[in-house]
Structure formats: C-alpha cells, structure tokens
mmCIF file with all atom_site columns, N, CA and C in Angstrom:
data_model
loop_
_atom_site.group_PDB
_atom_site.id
_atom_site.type_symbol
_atom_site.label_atom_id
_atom_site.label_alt_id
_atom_site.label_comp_id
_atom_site.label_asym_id
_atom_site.label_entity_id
_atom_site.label_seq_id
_atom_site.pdbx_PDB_ins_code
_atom_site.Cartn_x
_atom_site.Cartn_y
_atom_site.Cartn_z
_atom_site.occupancy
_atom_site.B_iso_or_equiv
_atom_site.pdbx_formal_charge
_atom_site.auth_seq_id
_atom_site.auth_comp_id
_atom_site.auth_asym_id
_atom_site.auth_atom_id
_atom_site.pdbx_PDB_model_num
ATOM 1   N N  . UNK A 1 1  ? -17.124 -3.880  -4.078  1.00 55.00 ? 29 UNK A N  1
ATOM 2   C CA . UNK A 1 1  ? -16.222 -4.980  -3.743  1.00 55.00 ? 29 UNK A CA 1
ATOM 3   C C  . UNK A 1 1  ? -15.697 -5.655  -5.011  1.00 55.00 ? 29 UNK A C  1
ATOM 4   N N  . UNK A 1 2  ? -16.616 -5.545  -6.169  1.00 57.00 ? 30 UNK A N  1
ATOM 5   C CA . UNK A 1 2  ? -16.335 -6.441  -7.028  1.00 57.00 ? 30 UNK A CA 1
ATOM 6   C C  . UNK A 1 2  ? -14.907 -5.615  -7.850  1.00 57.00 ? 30 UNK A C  1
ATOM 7   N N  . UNK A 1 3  ? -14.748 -4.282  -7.757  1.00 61.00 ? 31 UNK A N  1
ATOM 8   C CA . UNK A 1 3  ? -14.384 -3.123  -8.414  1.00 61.00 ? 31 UNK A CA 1
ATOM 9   C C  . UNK A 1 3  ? -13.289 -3.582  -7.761  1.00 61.00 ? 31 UNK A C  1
ATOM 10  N N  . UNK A 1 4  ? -12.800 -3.690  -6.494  1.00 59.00 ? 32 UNK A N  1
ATOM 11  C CA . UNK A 1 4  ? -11.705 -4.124  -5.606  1.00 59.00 ? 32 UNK A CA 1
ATOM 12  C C  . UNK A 1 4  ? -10.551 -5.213  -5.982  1.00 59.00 ? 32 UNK A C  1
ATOM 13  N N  . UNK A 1 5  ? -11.882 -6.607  -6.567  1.00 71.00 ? 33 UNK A N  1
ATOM 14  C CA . UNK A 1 5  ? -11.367 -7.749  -6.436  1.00 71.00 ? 33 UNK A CA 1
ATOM 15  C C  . UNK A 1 5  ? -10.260 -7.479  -8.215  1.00 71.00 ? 33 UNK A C  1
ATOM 16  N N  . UNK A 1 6  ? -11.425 -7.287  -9.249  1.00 76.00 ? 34 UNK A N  1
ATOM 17  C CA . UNK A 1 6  ? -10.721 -6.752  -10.175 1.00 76.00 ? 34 UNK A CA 1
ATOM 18  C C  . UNK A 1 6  ? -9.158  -5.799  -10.324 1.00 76.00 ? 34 UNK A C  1
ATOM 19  N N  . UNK A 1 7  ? -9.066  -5.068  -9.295  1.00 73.00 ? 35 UNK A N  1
ATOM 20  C CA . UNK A 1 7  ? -8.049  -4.143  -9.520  1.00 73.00 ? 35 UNK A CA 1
ATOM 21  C C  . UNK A 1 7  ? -7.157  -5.112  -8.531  1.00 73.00 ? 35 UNK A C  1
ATOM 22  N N  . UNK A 1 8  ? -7.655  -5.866  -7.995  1.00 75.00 ? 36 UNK A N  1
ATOM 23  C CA . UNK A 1 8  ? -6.598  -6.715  -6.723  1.00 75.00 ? 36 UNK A CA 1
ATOM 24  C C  . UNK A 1 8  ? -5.819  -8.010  -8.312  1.00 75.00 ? 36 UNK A C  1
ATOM 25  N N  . UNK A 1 9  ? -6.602  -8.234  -8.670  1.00 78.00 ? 37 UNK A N  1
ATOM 26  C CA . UNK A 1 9  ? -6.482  -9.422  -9.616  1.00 78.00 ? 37 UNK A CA 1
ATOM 27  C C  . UNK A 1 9  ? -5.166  -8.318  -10.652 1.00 78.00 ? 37 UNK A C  1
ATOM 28  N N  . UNK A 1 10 ? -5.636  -7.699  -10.912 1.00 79.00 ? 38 UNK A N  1
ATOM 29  C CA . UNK A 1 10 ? -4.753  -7.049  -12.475 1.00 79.00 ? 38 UNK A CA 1
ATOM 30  C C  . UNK A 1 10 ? -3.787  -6.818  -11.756 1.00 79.00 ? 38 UNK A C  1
ATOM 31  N N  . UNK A 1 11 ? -3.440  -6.271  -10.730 1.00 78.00 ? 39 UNK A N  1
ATOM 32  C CA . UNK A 1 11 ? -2.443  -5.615  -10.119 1.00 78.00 ? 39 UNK A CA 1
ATOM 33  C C  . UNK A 1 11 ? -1.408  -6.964  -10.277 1.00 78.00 ? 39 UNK A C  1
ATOM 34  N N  . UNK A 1 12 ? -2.284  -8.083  -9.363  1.00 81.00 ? 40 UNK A N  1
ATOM 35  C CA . UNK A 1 12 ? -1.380  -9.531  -9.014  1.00 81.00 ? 40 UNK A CA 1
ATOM 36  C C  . UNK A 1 12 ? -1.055  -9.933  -10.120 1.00 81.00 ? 40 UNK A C  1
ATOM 37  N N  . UNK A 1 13 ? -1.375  -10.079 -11.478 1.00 80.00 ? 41 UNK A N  1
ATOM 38  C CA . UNK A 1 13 ? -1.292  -10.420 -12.546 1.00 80.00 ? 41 UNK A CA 1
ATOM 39  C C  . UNK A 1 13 ? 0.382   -10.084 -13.077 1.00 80.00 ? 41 UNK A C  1
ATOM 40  N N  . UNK A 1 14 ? 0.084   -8.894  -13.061 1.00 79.00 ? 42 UNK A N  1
ATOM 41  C CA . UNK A 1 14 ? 1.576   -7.970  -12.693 1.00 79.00 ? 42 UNK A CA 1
ATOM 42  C C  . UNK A 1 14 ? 3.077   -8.615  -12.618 1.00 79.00 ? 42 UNK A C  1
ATOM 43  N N  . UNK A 1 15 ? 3.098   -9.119  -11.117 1.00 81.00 ? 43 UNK A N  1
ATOM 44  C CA . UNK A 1 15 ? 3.298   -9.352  -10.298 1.00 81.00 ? 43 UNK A CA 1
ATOM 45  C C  . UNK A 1 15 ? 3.487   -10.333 -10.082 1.00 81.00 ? 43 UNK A C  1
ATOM 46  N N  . UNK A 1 16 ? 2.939   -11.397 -10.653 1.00 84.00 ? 44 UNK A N  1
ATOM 47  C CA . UNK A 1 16 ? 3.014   -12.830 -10.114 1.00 84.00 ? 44 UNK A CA 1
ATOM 48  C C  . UNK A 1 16 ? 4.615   -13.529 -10.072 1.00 84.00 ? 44 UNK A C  1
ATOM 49  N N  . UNK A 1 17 ? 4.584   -13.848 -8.704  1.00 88.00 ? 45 UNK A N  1
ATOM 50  C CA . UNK A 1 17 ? 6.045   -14.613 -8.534  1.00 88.00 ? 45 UNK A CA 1
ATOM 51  C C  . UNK A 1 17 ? 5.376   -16.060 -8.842  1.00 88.00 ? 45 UNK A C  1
ATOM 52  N N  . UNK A 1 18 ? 6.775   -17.250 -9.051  1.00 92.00 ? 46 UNK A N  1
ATOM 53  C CA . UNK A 1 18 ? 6.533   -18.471 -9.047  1.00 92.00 ? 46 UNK A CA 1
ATOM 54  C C  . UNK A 1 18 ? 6.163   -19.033 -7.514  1.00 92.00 ? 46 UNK A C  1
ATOM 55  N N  . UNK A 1 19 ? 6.687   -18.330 -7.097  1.00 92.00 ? 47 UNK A N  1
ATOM 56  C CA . UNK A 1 19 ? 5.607   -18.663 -5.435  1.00 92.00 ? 47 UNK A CA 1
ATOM 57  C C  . UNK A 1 19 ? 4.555   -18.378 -5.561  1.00 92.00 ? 47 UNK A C  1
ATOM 58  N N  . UNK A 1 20 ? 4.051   -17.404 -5.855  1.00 89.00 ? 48 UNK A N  1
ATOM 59  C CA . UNK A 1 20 ? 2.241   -16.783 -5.278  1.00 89.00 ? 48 UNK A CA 1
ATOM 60  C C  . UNK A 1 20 ? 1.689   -17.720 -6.446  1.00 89.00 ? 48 UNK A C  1
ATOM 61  N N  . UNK A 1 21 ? 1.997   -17.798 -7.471  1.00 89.00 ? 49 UNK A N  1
ATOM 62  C CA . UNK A 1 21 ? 1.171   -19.080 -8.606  1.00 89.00 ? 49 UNK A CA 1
ATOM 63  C C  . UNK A 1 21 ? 1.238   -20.715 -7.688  1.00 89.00 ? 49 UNK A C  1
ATOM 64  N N  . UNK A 1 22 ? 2.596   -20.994 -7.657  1.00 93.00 ? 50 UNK A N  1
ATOM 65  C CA . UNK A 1 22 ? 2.150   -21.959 -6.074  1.00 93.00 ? 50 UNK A CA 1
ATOM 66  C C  . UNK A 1 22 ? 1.744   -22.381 -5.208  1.00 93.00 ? 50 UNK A C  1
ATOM 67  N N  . UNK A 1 23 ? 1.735   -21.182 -4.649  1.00 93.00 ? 51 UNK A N  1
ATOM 68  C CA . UNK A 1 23 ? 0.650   -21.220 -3.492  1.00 93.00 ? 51 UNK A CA 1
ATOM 69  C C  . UNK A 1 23 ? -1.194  -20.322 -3.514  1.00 93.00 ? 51 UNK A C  1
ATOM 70  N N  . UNK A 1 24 ? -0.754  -20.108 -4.700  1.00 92.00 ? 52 UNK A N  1
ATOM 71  C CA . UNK A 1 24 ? -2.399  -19.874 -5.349  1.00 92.00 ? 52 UNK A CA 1
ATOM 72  C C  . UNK A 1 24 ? -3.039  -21.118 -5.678  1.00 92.00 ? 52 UNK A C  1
ATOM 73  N N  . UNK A 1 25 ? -1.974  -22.043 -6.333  1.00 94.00 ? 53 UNK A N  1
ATOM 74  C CA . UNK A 1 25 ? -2.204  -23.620 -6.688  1.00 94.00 ? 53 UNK A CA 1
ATOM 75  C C  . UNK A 1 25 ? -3.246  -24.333 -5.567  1.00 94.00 ? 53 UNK A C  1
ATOM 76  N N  . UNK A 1 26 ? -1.987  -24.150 -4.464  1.00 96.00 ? 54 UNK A N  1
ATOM 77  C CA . UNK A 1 26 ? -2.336  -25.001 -2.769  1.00 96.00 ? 54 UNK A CA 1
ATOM 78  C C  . UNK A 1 26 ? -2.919  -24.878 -2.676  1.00 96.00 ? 54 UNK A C  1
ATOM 79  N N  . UNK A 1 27 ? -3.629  -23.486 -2.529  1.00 96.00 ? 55 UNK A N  1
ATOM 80  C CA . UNK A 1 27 ? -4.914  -23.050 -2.180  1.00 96.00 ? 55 UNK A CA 1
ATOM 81  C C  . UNK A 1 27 ? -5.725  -23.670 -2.985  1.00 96.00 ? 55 UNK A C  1
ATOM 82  N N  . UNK A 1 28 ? -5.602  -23.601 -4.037  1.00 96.00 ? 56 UNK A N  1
ATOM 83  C CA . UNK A 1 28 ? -7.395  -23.957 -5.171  1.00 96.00 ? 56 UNK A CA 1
ATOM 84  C C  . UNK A 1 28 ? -6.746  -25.459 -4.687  1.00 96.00 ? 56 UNK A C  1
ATOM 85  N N  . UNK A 1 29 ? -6.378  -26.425 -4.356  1.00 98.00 ? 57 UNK A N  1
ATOM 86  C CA . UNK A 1 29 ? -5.859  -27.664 -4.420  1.00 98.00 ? 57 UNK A CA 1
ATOM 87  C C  . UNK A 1 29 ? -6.604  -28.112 -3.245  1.00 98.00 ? 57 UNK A C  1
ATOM 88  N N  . UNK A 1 30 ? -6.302  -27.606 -2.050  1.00 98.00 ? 58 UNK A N  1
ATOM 89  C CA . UNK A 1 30 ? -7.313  -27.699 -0.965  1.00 98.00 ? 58 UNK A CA 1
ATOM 90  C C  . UNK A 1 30 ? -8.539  -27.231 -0.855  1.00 98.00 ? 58 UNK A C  1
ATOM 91  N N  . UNK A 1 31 ? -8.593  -26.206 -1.713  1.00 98.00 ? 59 UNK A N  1
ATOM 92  C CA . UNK A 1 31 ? -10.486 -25.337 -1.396  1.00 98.00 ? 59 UNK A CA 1
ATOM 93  C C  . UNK A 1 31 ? -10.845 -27.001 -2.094  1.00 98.00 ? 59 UNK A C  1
ATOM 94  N N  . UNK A 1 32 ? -10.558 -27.751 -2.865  1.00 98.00 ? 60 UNK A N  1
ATOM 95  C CA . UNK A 1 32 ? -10.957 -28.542 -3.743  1.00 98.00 ? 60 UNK A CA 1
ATOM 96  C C  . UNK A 1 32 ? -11.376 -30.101 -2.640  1.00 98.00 ? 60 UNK A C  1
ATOM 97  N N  . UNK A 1 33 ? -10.420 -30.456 -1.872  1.00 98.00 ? 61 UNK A N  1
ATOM 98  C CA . UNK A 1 33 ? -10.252 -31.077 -1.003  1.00 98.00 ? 61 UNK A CA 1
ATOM 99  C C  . UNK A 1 33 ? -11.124 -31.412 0.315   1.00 98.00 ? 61 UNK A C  1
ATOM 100 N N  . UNK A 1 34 ? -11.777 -29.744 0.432   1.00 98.00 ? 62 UNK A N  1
ATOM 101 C CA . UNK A 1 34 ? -12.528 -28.811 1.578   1.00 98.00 ? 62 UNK A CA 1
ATOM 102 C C  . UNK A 1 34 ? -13.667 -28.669 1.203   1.00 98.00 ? 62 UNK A C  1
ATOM 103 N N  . UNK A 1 35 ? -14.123 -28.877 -0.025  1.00 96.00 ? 63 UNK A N  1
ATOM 104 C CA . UNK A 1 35 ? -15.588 -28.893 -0.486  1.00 96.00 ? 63 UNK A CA 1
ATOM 105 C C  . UNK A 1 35 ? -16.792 -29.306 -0.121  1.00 96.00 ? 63 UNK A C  1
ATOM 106 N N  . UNK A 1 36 ? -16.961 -29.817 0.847   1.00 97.00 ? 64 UNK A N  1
ATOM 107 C CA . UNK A 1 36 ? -17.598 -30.717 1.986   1.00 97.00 ? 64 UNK A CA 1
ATOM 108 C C  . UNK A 1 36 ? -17.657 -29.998 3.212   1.00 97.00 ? 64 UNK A C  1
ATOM 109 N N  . UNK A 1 37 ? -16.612 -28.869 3.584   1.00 98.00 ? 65 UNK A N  1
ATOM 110 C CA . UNK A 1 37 ? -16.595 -28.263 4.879   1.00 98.00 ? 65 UNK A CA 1
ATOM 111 C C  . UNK A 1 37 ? -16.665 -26.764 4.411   1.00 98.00 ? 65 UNK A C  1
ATOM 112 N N  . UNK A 1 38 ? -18.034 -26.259 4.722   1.00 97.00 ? 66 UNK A N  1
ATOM 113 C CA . UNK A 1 38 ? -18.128 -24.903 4.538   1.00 97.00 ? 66 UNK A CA 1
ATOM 114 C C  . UNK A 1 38 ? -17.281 -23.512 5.498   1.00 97.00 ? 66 UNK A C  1
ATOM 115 N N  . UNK A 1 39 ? -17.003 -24.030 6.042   1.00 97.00 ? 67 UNK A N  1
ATOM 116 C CA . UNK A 1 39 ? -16.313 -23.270 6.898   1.00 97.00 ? 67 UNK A CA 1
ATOM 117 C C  . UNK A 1 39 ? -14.600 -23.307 7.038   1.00 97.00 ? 67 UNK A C  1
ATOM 118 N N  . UNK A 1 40 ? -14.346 -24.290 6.035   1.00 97.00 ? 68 UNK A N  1
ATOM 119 C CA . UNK A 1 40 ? -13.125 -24.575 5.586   1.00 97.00 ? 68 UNK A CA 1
ATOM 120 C C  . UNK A 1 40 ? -12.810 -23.856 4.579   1.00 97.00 ? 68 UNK A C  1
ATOM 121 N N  . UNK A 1 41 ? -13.612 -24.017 3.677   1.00 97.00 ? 69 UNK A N  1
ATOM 122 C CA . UNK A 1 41 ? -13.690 -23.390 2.142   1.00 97.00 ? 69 UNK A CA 1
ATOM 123 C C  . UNK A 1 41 ? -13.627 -22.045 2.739   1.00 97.00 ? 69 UNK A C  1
ATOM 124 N N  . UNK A 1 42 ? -14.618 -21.318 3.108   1.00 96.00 ? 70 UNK A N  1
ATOM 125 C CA . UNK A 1 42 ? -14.544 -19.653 3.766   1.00 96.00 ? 70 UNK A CA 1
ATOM 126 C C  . UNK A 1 42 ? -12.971 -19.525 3.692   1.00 96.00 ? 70 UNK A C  1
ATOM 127 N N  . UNK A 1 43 ? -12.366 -20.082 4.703   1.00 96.00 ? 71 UNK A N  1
ATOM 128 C CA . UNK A 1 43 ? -11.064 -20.128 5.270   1.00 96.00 ? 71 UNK A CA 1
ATOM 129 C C  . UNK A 1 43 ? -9.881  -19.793 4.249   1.00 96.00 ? 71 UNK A C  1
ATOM 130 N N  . UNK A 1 44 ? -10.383 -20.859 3.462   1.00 96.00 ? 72 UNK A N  1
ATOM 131 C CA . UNK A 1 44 ? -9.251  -20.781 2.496   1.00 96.00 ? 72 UNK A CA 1
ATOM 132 C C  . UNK A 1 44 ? -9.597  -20.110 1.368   1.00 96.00 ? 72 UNK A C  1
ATOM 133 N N  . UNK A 1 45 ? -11.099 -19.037 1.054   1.00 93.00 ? 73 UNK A N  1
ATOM 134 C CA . UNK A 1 45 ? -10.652 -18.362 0.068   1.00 93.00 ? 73 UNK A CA 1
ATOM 135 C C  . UNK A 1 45 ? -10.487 -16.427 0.738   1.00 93.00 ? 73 UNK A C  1
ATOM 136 N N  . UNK A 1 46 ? -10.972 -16.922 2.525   1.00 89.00 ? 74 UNK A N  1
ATOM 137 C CA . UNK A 1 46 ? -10.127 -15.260 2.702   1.00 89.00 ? 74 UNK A CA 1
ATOM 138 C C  . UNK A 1 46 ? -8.531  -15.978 2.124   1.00 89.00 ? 74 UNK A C  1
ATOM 139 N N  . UNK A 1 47 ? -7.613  -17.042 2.750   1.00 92.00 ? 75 UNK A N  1
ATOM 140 C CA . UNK A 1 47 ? -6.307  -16.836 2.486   1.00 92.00 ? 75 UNK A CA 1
ATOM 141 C C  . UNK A 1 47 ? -6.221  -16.779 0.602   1.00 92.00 ? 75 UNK A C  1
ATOM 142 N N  . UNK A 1 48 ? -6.834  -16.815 -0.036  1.00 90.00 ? 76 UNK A N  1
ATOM 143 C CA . UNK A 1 48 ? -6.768  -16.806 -1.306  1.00 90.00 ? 76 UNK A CA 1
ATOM 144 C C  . UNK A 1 48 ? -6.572  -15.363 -1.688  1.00 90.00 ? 76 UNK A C  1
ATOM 145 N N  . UNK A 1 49 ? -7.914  -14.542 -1.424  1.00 83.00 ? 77 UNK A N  1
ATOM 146 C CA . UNK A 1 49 ? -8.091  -12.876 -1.236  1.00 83.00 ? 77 UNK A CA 1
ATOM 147 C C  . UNK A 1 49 ? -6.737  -12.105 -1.157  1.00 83.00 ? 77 UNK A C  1
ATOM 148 N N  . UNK A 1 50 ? -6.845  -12.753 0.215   1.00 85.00 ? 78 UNK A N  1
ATOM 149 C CA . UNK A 1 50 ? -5.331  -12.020 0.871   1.00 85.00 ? 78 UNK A CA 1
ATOM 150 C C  . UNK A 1 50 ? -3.788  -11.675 0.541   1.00 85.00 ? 78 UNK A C  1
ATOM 151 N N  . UNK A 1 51 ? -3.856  -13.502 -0.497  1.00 87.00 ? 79 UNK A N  1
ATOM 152 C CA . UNK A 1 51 ? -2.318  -13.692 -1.285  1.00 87.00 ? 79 UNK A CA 1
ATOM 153 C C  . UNK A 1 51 ? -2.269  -13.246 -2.489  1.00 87.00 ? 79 UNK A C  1
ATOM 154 N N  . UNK A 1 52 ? -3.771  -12.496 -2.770  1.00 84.00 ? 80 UNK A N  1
ATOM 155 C CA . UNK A 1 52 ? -3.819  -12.204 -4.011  1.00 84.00 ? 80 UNK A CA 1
ATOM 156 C C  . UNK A 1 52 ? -3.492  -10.396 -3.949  1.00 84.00 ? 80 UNK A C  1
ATOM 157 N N  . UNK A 1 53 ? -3.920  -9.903  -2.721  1.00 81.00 ? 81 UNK A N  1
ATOM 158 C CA . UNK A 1 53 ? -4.050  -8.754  -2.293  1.00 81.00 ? 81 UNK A CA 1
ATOM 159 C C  . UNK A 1 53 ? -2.442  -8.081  -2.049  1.00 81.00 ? 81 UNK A C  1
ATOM 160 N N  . UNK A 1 54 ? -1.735  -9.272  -1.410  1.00 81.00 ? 82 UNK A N  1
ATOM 161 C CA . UNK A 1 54 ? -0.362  -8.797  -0.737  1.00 81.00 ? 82 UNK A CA 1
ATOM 162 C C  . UNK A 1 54 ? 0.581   -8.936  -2.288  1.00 81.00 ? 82 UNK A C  1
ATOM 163 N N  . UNK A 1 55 ? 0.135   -9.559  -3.048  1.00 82.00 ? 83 UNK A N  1
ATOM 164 C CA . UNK A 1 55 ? 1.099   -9.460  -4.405  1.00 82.00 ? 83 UNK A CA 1
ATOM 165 C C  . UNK A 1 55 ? 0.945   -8.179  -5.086  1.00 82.00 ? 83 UNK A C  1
ATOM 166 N N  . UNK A 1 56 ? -0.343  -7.535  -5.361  1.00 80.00 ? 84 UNK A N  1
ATOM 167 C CA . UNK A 1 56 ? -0.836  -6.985  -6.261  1.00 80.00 ? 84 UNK A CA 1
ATOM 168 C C  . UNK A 1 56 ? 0.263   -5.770  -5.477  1.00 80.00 ? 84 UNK A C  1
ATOM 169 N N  . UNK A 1 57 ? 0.405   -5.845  -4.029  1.00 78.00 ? 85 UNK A N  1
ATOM 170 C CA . UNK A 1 57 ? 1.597   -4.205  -3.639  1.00 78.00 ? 85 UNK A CA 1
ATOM 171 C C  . UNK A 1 57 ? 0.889   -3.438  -3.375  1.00 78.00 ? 85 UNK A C  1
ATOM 172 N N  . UNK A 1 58 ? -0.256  -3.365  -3.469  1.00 73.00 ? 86 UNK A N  1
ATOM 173 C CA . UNK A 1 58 ? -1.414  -2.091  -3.008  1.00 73.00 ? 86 UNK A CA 1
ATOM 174 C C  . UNK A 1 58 ? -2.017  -1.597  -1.916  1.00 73.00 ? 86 UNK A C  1
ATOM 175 N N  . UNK A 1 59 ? -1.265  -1.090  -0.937  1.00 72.00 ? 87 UNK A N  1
ATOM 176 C CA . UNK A 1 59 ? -1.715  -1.139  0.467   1.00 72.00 ? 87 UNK A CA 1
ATOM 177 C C  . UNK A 1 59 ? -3.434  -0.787  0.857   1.00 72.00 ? 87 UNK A C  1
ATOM 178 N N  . UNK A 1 60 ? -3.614  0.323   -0.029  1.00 70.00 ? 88 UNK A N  1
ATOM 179 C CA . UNK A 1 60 ? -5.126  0.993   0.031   1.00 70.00 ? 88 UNK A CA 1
ATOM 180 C C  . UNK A 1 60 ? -6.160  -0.623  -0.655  1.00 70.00 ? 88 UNK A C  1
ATOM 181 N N  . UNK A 1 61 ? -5.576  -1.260  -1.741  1.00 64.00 ? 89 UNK A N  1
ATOM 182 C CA . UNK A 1 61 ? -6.450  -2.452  -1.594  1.00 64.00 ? 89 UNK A CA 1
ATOM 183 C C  . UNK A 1 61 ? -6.610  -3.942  -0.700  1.00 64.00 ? 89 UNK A C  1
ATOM 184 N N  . UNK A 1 62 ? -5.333  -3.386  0.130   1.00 65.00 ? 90 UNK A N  1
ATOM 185 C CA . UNK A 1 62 ? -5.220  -4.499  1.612   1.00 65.00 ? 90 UNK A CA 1
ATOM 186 C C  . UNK A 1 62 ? -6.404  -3.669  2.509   1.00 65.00 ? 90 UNK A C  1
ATOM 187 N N  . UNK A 1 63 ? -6.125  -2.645  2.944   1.00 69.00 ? 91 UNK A N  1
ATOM 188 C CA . UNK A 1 63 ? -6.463  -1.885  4.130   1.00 69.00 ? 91 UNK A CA 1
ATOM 189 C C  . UNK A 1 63 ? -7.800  -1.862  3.904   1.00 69.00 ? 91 UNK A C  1
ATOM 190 N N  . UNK A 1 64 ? -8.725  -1.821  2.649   1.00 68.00 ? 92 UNK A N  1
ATOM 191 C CA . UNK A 1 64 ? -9.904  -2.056  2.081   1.00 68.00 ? 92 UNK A CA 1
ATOM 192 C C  . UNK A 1 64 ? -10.510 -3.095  2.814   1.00 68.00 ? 92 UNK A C  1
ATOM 193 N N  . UNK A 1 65 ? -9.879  -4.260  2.706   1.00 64.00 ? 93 UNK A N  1
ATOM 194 C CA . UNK A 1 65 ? -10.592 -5.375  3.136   1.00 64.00 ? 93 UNK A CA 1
ATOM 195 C C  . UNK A 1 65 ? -10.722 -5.404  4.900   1.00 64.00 ? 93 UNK A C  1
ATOM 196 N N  . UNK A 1 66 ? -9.567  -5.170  5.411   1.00 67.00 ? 94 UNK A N  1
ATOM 197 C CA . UNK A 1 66 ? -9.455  -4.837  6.771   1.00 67.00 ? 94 UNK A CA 1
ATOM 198 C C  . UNK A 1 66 ? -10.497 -4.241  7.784   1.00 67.00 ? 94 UNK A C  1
ATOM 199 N N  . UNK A 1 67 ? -11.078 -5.161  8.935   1.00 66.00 ? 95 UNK A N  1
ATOM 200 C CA . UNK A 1 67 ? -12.168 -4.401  9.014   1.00 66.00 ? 95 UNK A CA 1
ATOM 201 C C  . UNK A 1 67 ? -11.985 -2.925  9.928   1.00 66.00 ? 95 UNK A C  1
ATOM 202 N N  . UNK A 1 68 ? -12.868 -1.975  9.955   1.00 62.00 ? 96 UNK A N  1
ATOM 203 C CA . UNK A 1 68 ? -12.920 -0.824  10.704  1.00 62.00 ? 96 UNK A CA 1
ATOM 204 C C  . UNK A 1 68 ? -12.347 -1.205  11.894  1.00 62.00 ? 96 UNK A C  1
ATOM 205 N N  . UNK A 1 69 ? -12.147 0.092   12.333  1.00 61.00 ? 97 UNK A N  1
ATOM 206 C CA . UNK A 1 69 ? -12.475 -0.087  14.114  1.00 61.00 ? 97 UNK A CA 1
ATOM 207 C C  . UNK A 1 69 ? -13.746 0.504   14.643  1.00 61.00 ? 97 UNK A C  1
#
C-alpha cells in the first residue's frame, strides 16, 4: 500500500492543477477542523487519497484502491 501511495503522490506531483492544490488545501483545512471527530477525519482523508489518485491519471492506481467484488 505504501508502494501505491508513493507512486499515487509522484504521479500527482506531475500533475498538479491550481485546483487539486486547492482543494488538497480544503481538505488538510478541514481534516484540521475535524480533529475531534474520528470518523470525520477517516472521511476526509479517503477524499484526500482519492483527489490525489484521480490527478496522478493512473487508472490501475484508482482501481487498486477500489474494493473487490
């Protein structure tokens, strides 16, 4: 997983629009906010994962996270 998050990160790095740094912002802005609610925090760092995942362009490292059937 950790091998994942790395290649999800470099990829996004790439990549980064002035939106996804934005709303990468929001996100750490509220996980910050949410620190008190564990189940909030969860919340907002799958959407963190995810916006980091859909930038990087890598379908095989989306579909990774996705669970089975």
């Amino acid at each position: 997983a950790m091998a994942l998050s790395l290649a999800t990160i470099e990829l996004s790095i790439d990549r980064a629009t002035p939106q996804l740094i934005a709303a990468l912002e929001r996100n750490i802005a509220a996980t910050e906010a949410a620190r008190h609610d564990p189940q909030r925090v969860g919340e907002l760092d799958g959407e963190f994962h995810m916006a980091l995942e859909e930038a990087s362009g890598n379908r095989v490292l989306k579909l990774a996270r996705e669970p089975s059937n």
